[in-house]
Short mmCIF file of C-alpha atoms in Angstrom, two decimals:
data_model
loop_
_atom_site.label_atom_id
_atom_site.label_comp_id
_atom_site.label_asym_id
_atom_site.label_seq_id
_atom_site.Cartn_x
_atom_site.Cartn_y
_atom_site.Cartn_z
CA MET W 19 12.28 -2.44 38.84
CA ARG W 20 13.15 -5.92 40.07
CA TRP W 21 12.30 -7.27 36.55
CA SER W 22 15.67 -8.18 35.87
CA GLY W 23 17.09 -9.76 32.21
CA GLN W 24 13.45 -9.48 31.42
CA GLU W 25 13.08 -7.72 27.74
CA LEU W 26 10.06 -6.29 28.46
CA GLN W 27 6.90 -6.18 26.00
CA THR W 28 4.87 -3.50 26.86
CA GLU W 29 5.12 -1.05 29.58
CA GLN W 30 1.03 0.41 29.42
CA VAL W 31 0.55 3.41 31.96
CA GLY W 32 -3.48 4.13 32.71
CA ALA W 33 -4.70 1.24 30.64
CA LEU W 34 -7.08 0.43 32.59
CA PRO W 35 -9.41 2.16 34.34
CA GLY W 36 -9.30 1.54 37.56
CA LEU W 37 -5.31 1.66 37.83
CA ALA W 38 -5.51 4.75 36.11
CA ARG W 39 -7.46 6.34 39.60
CA LEU W 40 -3.67 4.98 41.61
CA ASN W 41 -1.41 8.11 42.51
CA ASN W 42 1.26 5.48 43.22
CA LEU W 43 1.65 3.19 39.72
CA VAL W 44 5.04 2.76 38.48
CA ARG W 45 3.94 0.87 35.41
CA SER W 46 2.00 -2.14 34.14
CA VAL W 47 4.62 -4.28 32.66
CA GLN W 48 4.10 -8.15 30.66
CA THR W 49 6.58 -9.94 30.01
CA PRO W 50 7.41 -13.61 27.94
CA GLU W 51 8.00 -15.73 30.42
CA PHE W 52 3.84 -14.80 31.80
CA ALA W 53 1.77 -14.55 29.20
CA GLY W 54 -1.53 -13.65 30.06
CA ILE W 55 -0.37 -11.68 32.85
CA THR W 56 0.05 -7.89 33.71
CA PHE W 57 2.13 -6.62 36.28
CA HIS W 58 0.80 -3.28 37.74
CA GLU W 59 3.76 -2.11 39.72
CA ILE W 60 2.66 -0.01 42.21
CA LEU W 61 4.99 1.99 45.40
CA CYS W 62 2.90 1.91 48.60
CA LYS W 63 2.25 4.19 51.55
CA SER W 64 2.23 1.08 53.95
CA ALA W 65 2.96 -2.36 54.01
CA LEU W 66 1.03 -3.73 57.32
CA ASN W 67 -2.86 -3.82 57.44
CA HIS W 68 -4.50 -3.18 60.75
CA VAL W 69 -7.43 -5.79 61.33
CA PRO W 70 -9.76 -4.44 63.67
CA GLY W 71 -13.13 -6.46 65.10
CA GLN W 72 -12.93 -9.64 63.79
CA SER W 73 -12.45 -11.46 67.44
CA ALA W 74 -11.99 -11.11 70.93
CA LEU W 75 -8.39 -10.55 69.94
CA PRO W 76 -7.29 -7.15 70.25
CA PHE W 77 -5.31 -6.89 67.30
CA GLY W 78 -4.42 -9.05 63.73
CA TYR W 79 -1.99 -7.72 61.37
CA THR W 80 -1.11 -8.63 58.03
CA ILE W 81 1.08 -7.71 55.04
CA ASN W 82 -0.03 -8.56 51.05
CA PRO W 83 2.90 -7.65 49.21
CA TYR W 84 0.45 -8.61 45.79
CA ARG W 85 -2.72 -8.07 45.02
CA GLY W 86 -4.74 -10.43 42.78
CA CYS W 87 -2.68 -13.87 41.98
CA SER W 88 -1.53 -16.43 39.20
CA HIS W 89 -2.45 -18.94 41.30
CA ALA W 90 -6.23 -19.10 39.36
CA CYS W 91 -7.60 -21.03 42.00
CA THR W 92 -11.95 -20.69 41.31
CA TYR W 93 -12.74 -20.86 44.75
CA CYS W 94 -10.21 -18.21 46.06
CA PHE W 95 -12.83 -16.45 48.80
CA ALA W 96 -9.83 -13.04 48.20
CA ARG W 97 -11.44 -13.07 44.48
CA PRO W 98 -13.91 -9.25 45.45
CA THR W 99 -10.89 -7.12 46.15
CA HIS W 100 -9.90 -7.02 43.29
CA GLN W 101 -12.91 -4.93 42.44
CA TYR W 102 -11.99 -1.96 44.29
CA LEU W 103 -10.28 -0.95 41.74
CA ASP W 104 -12.54 -1.50 38.87
CA LEU W 105 -11.27 -5.17 37.92
CA ASP W 106 -13.66 -8.09 37.69
CA ALA W 107 -13.34 -10.80 40.58
CA GLY W 108 -12.30 -13.79 37.87
CA LYS W 109 -10.26 -13.59 35.12
CA ASP W 110 -8.94 -9.86 36.16
CA PHE W 111 -8.06 -11.04 38.90
CA ASP W 112 -6.12 -13.62 37.77
CA SER W 113 -4.58 -11.65 35.09
CA GLU W 114 -4.10 -8.17 36.32
CA ILE W 115 -1.35 -9.14 38.97
CA ILE W 116 -0.74 -5.98 41.53
CA VAL W 117 3.04 -5.22 43.14
CA LYS W 118 4.33 -3.21 45.26
CA VAL W 119 7.22 -3.04 44.68
CA ASN W 120 9.12 -1.11 47.73
CA VAL W 121 6.59 -3.37 49.87
CA ALA W 122 9.59 -3.86 52.37
CA GLU W 123 11.44 -0.89 52.71
CA VAL W 124 8.00 0.98 54.05
CA LEU W 125 7.91 -2.17 56.00
CA LYS W 126 11.01 -1.78 57.69
CA ARG W 127 10.33 2.28 57.78
CA GLU W 128 7.16 1.22 59.91
CA LEU W 129 8.43 -1.61 62.42
CA SER W 130 11.07 1.26 63.06
CA LYS W 131 8.51 3.04 64.95
CA PRO W 132 8.07 3.52 68.42
CA THR W 133 4.56 3.23 68.71
CA TRP W 134 4.59 -0.40 67.09
CA GLY W 135 4.55 -3.58 69.31
CA ARG W 136 5.90 -6.63 67.89
CA HIS W 137 1.94 -7.67 67.16
CA PRO W 138 2.52 -11.14 65.28
CA VAL W 139 2.01 -10.11 61.11
CA ALA W 140 0.03 -12.79 59.19
CA LEU W 141 1.58 -13.43 55.17
CA GLY W 142 -0.89 -15.11 52.69
CA THR W 143 -4.13 -14.54 54.10
CA ASN W 144 -5.63 -12.63 51.33
CA THR W 145 -3.45 -13.47 48.55
CA ASP W 146 -0.33 -16.05 47.75
CA PRO W 147 3.11 -14.18 48.67
CA TYR W 148 4.86 -16.91 47.17
CA GLN W 149 2.97 -16.49 43.70
CA ARG W 150 5.40 -17.23 40.75
CA ALA W 151 6.04 -13.28 40.45
CA GLU W 152 7.90 -14.21 43.87
CA GLY W 153 10.76 -15.45 41.63
CA ARG W 154 10.86 -12.85 39.57
CA TYR W 155 10.00 -9.55 42.57
CA ARG W 156 11.75 -11.33 45.61
CA LEU W 157 9.94 -9.56 48.07
CA MET W 158 8.87 -11.75 51.30
CA PRO W 159 13.41 -11.72 52.28
CA GLY W 160 13.41 -8.06 52.41
CA ILE W 161 9.40 -7.94 54.23
CA ILE W 162 10.92 -11.90 56.09
CA ALA W 163 14.60 -10.19 57.65
CA ALA W 164 12.53 -6.56 58.73
CA LEU W 165 9.92 -8.41 60.89
CA ALA W 166 12.86 -11.01 61.92
CA ASP W 167 15.21 -7.55 62.61
CA SER W 168 11.94 -5.77 64.06
CA LYS W 169 11.44 -8.91 66.89
CA THR W 170 7.66 -8.93 65.52
CA PRO W 171 6.65 -12.55 65.38
CA ILE W 172 5.99 -14.03 61.66
CA SER W 173 3.30 -16.52 60.02
CA ILE W 174 3.27 -17.33 56.29
CA LEU W 175 0.00 -19.78 54.94
CA THR W 176 1.17 -20.56 50.90
CA LYS W 177 0.25 -23.14 47.84
CA GLY W 178 3.71 -22.25 46.56
CA THR W 179 6.96 -23.99 46.87
CA LEU W 180 8.32 -20.94 46.41
CA LEU W 181 8.98 -21.12 50.20
CA ARG W 182 11.86 -23.23 49.99
CA ARG W 183 13.96 -20.82 48.34
CA ASP W 184 13.77 -18.74 52.11
CA LEU W 185 14.09 -21.67 54.14
CA ASP W 186 17.34 -20.71 55.58
CA LEU W 187 16.02 -17.03 55.98
CA LEU W 188 13.22 -19.14 58.04
CA ALA W 189 14.81 -21.17 59.99
CA GLU W 190 17.66 -17.78 61.49
CA ALA W 191 14.24 -15.64 61.65
CA SER W 192 13.38 -18.65 64.10
CA GLU W 193 15.63 -17.67 66.20
CA HIS W 194 14.83 -14.47 66.98
CA VAL W 195 11.03 -14.41 66.62
CA PRO W 196 8.41 -17.19 66.48
CA VAL W 197 8.17 -18.35 62.80
CA ASP W 198 5.49 -20.20 62.00
CA LEU W 199 4.42 -22.32 58.81
CA ALA W 200 1.76 -23.30 56.82
CA MET W 201 1.11 -24.94 53.45
CA SER W 202 -2.25 -25.08 51.96
CA ILE W 203 -2.94 -28.20 50.13
CA ALA W 204 -7.02 -29.40 49.07
CA ILE W 205 -6.82 -31.72 46.71
CA TYR W 206 -4.98 -35.18 46.69
CA ASP W 207 -5.12 -37.78 44.31
CA ASP W 208 -7.16 -40.93 46.83
CA GLY W 209 -6.75 -43.47 44.08
CA LEU W 210 -10.25 -43.25 42.98
CA ARG W 211 -8.58 -39.61 40.91
CA ASP W 212 -6.01 -38.59 38.58
CA ASP W 213 -4.50 -34.73 38.97
CA ASP W 214 -6.88 -33.41 36.27
CA LEU W 215 -8.83 -31.92 39.81
CA GLN W 216 -6.32 -30.33 41.15
CA GLN W 217 -4.63 -28.54 38.29
CA SER W 218 -8.78 -27.58 36.75
CA VAL W 219 -9.31 -26.34 39.95
CA GLU W 220 -6.23 -24.23 40.67
CA PRO W 221 -4.46 -24.16 37.39
CA GLY W 222 -1.40 -22.66 38.70
CA THR W 223 -0.96 -23.79 41.51
CA PRO W 224 2.00 -26.47 42.07
CA THR W 225 1.24 -30.20 42.60
CA THR W 226 -0.14 -31.50 45.27
CA LYS W 227 2.72 -33.85 45.38
CA ALA W 228 4.83 -30.82 44.90
CA ARG W 229 3.98 -29.06 47.66
CA LEU W 230 3.83 -32.45 49.62
CA ALA W 231 7.21 -32.29 49.75
CA THR W 232 7.51 -28.16 50.01
CA VAL W 233 6.38 -29.35 53.93
CA THR W 234 9.09 -32.01 53.56
CA ALA W 235 11.85 -29.58 53.19
CA VAL W 236 10.56 -27.06 56.08
CA ARG W 237 10.47 -30.14 58.65
CA GLU W 238 13.83 -31.08 57.26
CA ARG W 239 15.08 -27.41 58.35
CA GLY W 240 14.20 -28.07 61.66
CA LEU W 241 10.22 -26.18 61.19
CA ASP W 242 7.39 -26.68 62.25
CA CYS W 243 4.49 -26.80 58.99
CA GLY W 244 0.72 -27.24 59.25
CA VAL W 245 -1.05 -28.16 56.07
CA PHE W 246 -4.81 -25.86 55.60
CA LEU W 247 -6.73 -28.79 54.12
CA MET W 248 -9.77 -26.47 52.69
CA PRO W 249 -11.66 -25.71 51.42
CA ILE W 250 -13.19 -28.91 51.27
CA LEU W 251 -15.35 -28.79 48.25
CA PRO W 252 -18.69 -30.77 48.37
CA PHE W 253 -19.72 -33.64 46.45
CA LEU W 254 -16.13 -33.67 45.17
CA THR W 255 -13.50 -33.91 48.17
CA ASP W 256 -15.57 -34.35 50.84
CA THR W 257 -15.61 -38.26 50.58
CA ARG W 258 -14.26 -40.99 53.12
CA ALA W 259 -11.84 -41.85 50.99
CA HIS W 260 -10.62 -38.47 49.81
CA LEU W 261 -10.08 -36.77 53.45
CA ASP W 262 -8.47 -40.48 54.73
CA GLU W 263 -5.44 -40.61 51.38
CA ALA W 264 -5.25 -36.21 52.16
CA LEU W 265 -4.45 -37.12 56.17
CA ARG W 266 -2.54 -39.45 55.68
CA GLN W 267 -0.37 -37.73 52.49
CA ALA W 268 -0.01 -35.08 55.23
CA LYS W 269 1.11 -36.89 57.94
CA ALA W 270 3.87 -38.83 55.97
CA ALA W 271 5.45 -35.38 54.30
CA GLY W 272 5.64 -34.72 58.32
CA ALA W 273 2.89 -32.18 58.53
CA THR W 274 2.58 -31.70 62.07
CA SER W 275 -0.80 -30.01 62.11
CA VAL W 276 -3.99 -29.50 60.15
CA LEU W 277 -6.73 -27.40 59.26
CA TYR W 278 -9.39 -27.64 57.37
CA SER W 279 -13.28 -25.83 57.00
CA GLY W 280 -15.54 -26.03 53.37
CA LEU W 281 -16.15 -24.24 51.00
CA ASN W 282 -17.07 -20.29 51.18
CA LEU W 283 -18.74 -18.93 48.29
CA LYS W 284 -19.10 -14.39 48.89
CA PRO W 285 -21.81 -13.61 45.93
CA ALA W 286 -18.19 -12.83 43.37
CA VAL W 287 -16.24 -15.88 44.34
CA LYS W 288 -19.64 -18.22 43.67
CA ASP W 289 -20.94 -17.12 40.86
CA TRP W 290 -17.00 -17.78 39.21
CA TYR W 291 -16.84 -20.72 40.50
CA LEU W 292 -20.30 -21.24 39.25
CA ARG W 293 -19.27 -21.46 35.85
CA TRP W 294 -16.72 -23.57 36.22
CA LEU W 295 -18.66 -26.57 38.17
CA ASP W 296 -20.59 -25.96 35.09
CA ARG W 297 -18.08 -26.37 32.30
CA GLU W 298 -16.59 -29.71 34.65
CA HIS W 299 -19.00 -30.96 36.61
CA PRO W 300 -22.64 -29.73 35.24
CA GLU W 301 -24.31 -32.94 37.02
CA LEU W 302 -23.70 -31.01 40.64
CA VAL W 303 -24.85 -27.30 39.75
CA ALA W 304 -27.98 -28.02 41.04
CA ARG W 305 -26.82 -29.46 44.06
CA TYR W 306 -24.80 -26.63 44.67
CA LEU W 307 -27.19 -24.33 44.30
CA GLU W 308 -29.51 -25.62 46.68
CA LEU W 309 -26.20 -26.14 49.76
CA TYR W 310 -25.20 -22.18 48.97
CA ALA W 311 -29.04 -21.37 48.86
CA GLY W 312 -29.08 -19.47 52.26
CA GLY W 313 -25.45 -17.01 51.49
CA GLN W 314 -22.09 -17.84 51.61
CA TYR W 315 -21.52 -20.64 53.97
CA ALA W 316 -22.71 -23.60 53.25
CA PRO W 317 -25.35 -25.26 56.15
CA LYS W 318 -25.04 -25.94 59.39
CA GLU W 319 -25.44 -29.78 58.89
CA TYR W 320 -23.08 -30.42 56.07
CA ARG W 321 -21.02 -28.43 58.47
CA THR W 322 -20.98 -30.71 60.96
CA TRP W 323 -22.04 -33.77 59.06
CA LEU W 324 -18.23 -32.22 57.58
CA ALA W 325 -16.58 -32.21 61.58
CA ALA W 326 -17.81 -35.29 62.35
CA ARG W 327 -16.73 -36.75 59.47
CA ILE W 328 -13.14 -35.80 59.80
CA LYS W 329 -12.84 -35.29 63.04
CA PRO W 330 -12.10 -39.16 63.70
CA LEU W 331 -9.62 -39.39 60.95
CA ILE W 332 -7.54 -36.29 62.29
CA ARG W 333 -7.07 -38.14 65.43
CA ALA W 334 -6.45 -41.92 63.63
CA HIS W 335 -3.30 -39.77 61.57
CA GLY W 336 -1.93 -38.77 64.72
CA LEU W 337 -2.39 -35.00 64.00
CA GLU W 338 -3.06 -31.97 66.46
CA ARG W 339 -5.88 -29.51 65.03
CA GLY W 340 -4.40 -26.01 64.71
CA ILE W 341 -5.98 -23.05 64.91
CA VAL W 342 -7.34 -20.19 62.41
CA ASP W 343 -5.97 -17.03 63.78
CA PRO W 344 -9.81 -15.40 63.89
CA SER W 345 -8.20 -11.35 63.44
CA THR W 346 -6.44 -12.80 60.16
CA GLY W 347 -8.02 -16.39 58.69
CA GLY W 348 -4.51 -17.74 58.26
CA LEU W 349 -2.11 -19.68 60.66
CA ARG W 350 -2.70 -18.86 64.71
CA SER W 351 0.56 -17.20 65.81
CA SER W 352 2.09 -19.44 68.39
CA ALA W 353 3.83 -15.87 70.01
CA LEU W 354 -0.44 -16.18 71.35
CA PRO W 355 -1.45 -17.11 74.74
CA SER W 356 -3.89 -20.17 74.02
CA SER W 357 -7.12 -17.06 75.86
CA PRO W 358 -7.16 -13.48 74.57
CA GLU W 359 -7.33 -13.36 78.80
CA ARG W 360 -3.96 -14.02 79.01
CA MET W 361 -3.16 -11.50 76.47
CA PRO W 362 -0.42 -9.43 76.88
CA PRO W 363 -0.04 -5.97 76.56
CA PRO W 364 2.40 -4.68 73.87
CA ALA W 365 5.79 -5.32 74.25
CA ALA W 366 8.48 -2.25 74.52
CA HIS W 367 9.58 -1.71 70.74
CA LEU W 368 13.26 -2.64 70.81
CA SER W 369 14.83 -1.09 68.01
CA PRO W 370 18.10 -2.83 66.71
CA THR W 371 20.64 -0.40 66.00
CA PHE W 372 23.92 -0.59 63.52
CA THR W 373 26.97 0.41 64.55
CA PRO W 374 30.25 0.32 62.05
CA VAL W 375 32.78 -1.90 63.41
CA ARG W 376 36.77 -0.75 62.16
CA ALA W 377 37.62 -4.06 60.54
CA PRO W 378 40.94 -5.29 61.36
CA GLY W 379 44.08 -5.07 59.03
CA PRO W 380 43.57 -4.13 55.41
CA GLY W 381 40.60 -4.29 53.53
CA PRO W 382 36.75 -2.30 54.18
CA GLU W 383 37.38 0.29 57.33
CA THR W 384 33.96 -1.29 58.53
CA TRP W 385 30.94 -3.45 58.23
CA PRO W 386 27.86 -3.96 59.58
CA THR W 387 27.09 -4.85 63.33
CA ILE W 388 23.47 -5.53 64.83
CA ASP W 389 23.12 -4.74 68.18
CA HIS W 390 20.56 -6.83 69.46
CA GLY W 391 22.44 -6.60 73.32
CA PRO W 392 24.56 -8.92 74.47
CA GLY W 393 26.17 -11.31 71.84
CA SER W 394 25.58 -8.91 68.77
CA LEU W 395 26.82 -10.21 65.79
CA LYS W 396 28.65 -8.69 63.74
CA LEU W 397 28.87 -9.79 60.20
CA ASP W 398 32.95 -9.59 58.84
CA PRO W 399 32.97 -10.11 55.09
CA GLY W 400 36.80 -11.85 56.04
CA ALA W 401 35.68 -13.60 58.93
CA GLU W 402 35.12 -17.11 59.37
CA ALA W 403 31.82 -16.35 61.27
CA PRO W 404 28.22 -17.36 59.82
CA ARG W 405 26.62 -14.94 57.68
CA SER W 406 23.67 -13.43 58.55
CA LEU W 407 21.13 -13.22 56.07
CA ILE W 408 18.38 -11.82 58.31
CA ALA W 409 21.86 -8.64 57.77
CA ALA W 410 21.79 -9.62 54.34
CA GLU W 411 18.22 -9.19 53.51
CA LEU W 412 17.11 -5.57 55.51
CA PRO W 413 16.28 -3.42 52.48
CA PRO W 414 17.64 -0.25 52.48
CA ASP W 415 15.99 2.77 54.22
CA LEU W 416 14.02 5.04 51.45
CA ALA W 417 11.43 7.50 50.83
CA PRO W 418 10.16 6.86 48.05
CA THR W 419 8.17 9.17 46.13
CA LEU W 420 4.39 8.47 45.16
CA PHE W 421 3.70 9.80 41.43
#
């Protein structure tokens, strides 16, 4: 597949009962570079996920190239999604990663359908598309290219500094479609604690410093970048000092907006998070049990108190409050109007075409041209014109066999 140069320790198909029921599992892979993690490579049947009925918006679309996440954030709300394959929401979520190896090719096919309305598509709303394995599987460039080529707006939320690898591609995509980027950074060094909390509660993630540097890199490339200050952990990161320092650092890094929310503990997530809390901060377990006795959300009184504390700080640091897309839970696409009432009808699909062009003089007989109408770009390997990264990353047309 996409593990060039890697020595496989094992290939084990059907080792887990839930995965054995999949009819599209290619193989299960372990490699020395990712000790303790097994990657289950599958051929997906669809790439676009429709998120219906979550809000007044008529649609919401997401793409999840991976299931499970080696970032291993103890609070991750997506943990229960692993249970559909008889995998647990705790350690299995961190170490049994489902990889949709053909996701870009399938996406390109779906976006070419005449019925596709070029609705905004969000990535990173479930599991992180820039987790460590993306450095090997390299699924995101094909996804970004397919979305941009089809004139589909893109939004990406990530903790992964690997986003920097694709900034040139995203910058080119932003010339064709709205591109909205956000970095998730929940924990900051406020001078009262070191980085131990961040590395303890989200052990597989890049450091806060590295993520802030990625925000700056995005801004230096001419793109906006929001910061998701979430989740705010009760009694750990909800102090005025921590919130003030967090917003100061986000602003200094160049963040163009900030979004925040308190901790959400679904039942399966709650069990895993409380195990961590009992191990690292046992003095807080009783307070959490009381705070979340009514369900997965902290009570309204706490949320009102938190809003009253952080909103003045957001204004004081000159940051704009970002808007969450209620359909996907990610960053709201700038392609959407300010209210659902102003929502335009779905755009008629305009599929780009690829036309062979005879090359002048010796050399290859043809090279591709992307026909978007007037001013279409010709990609001559021997010419001095800038090379289109979108065209270079477009996945080939495939009709994969599902096992």
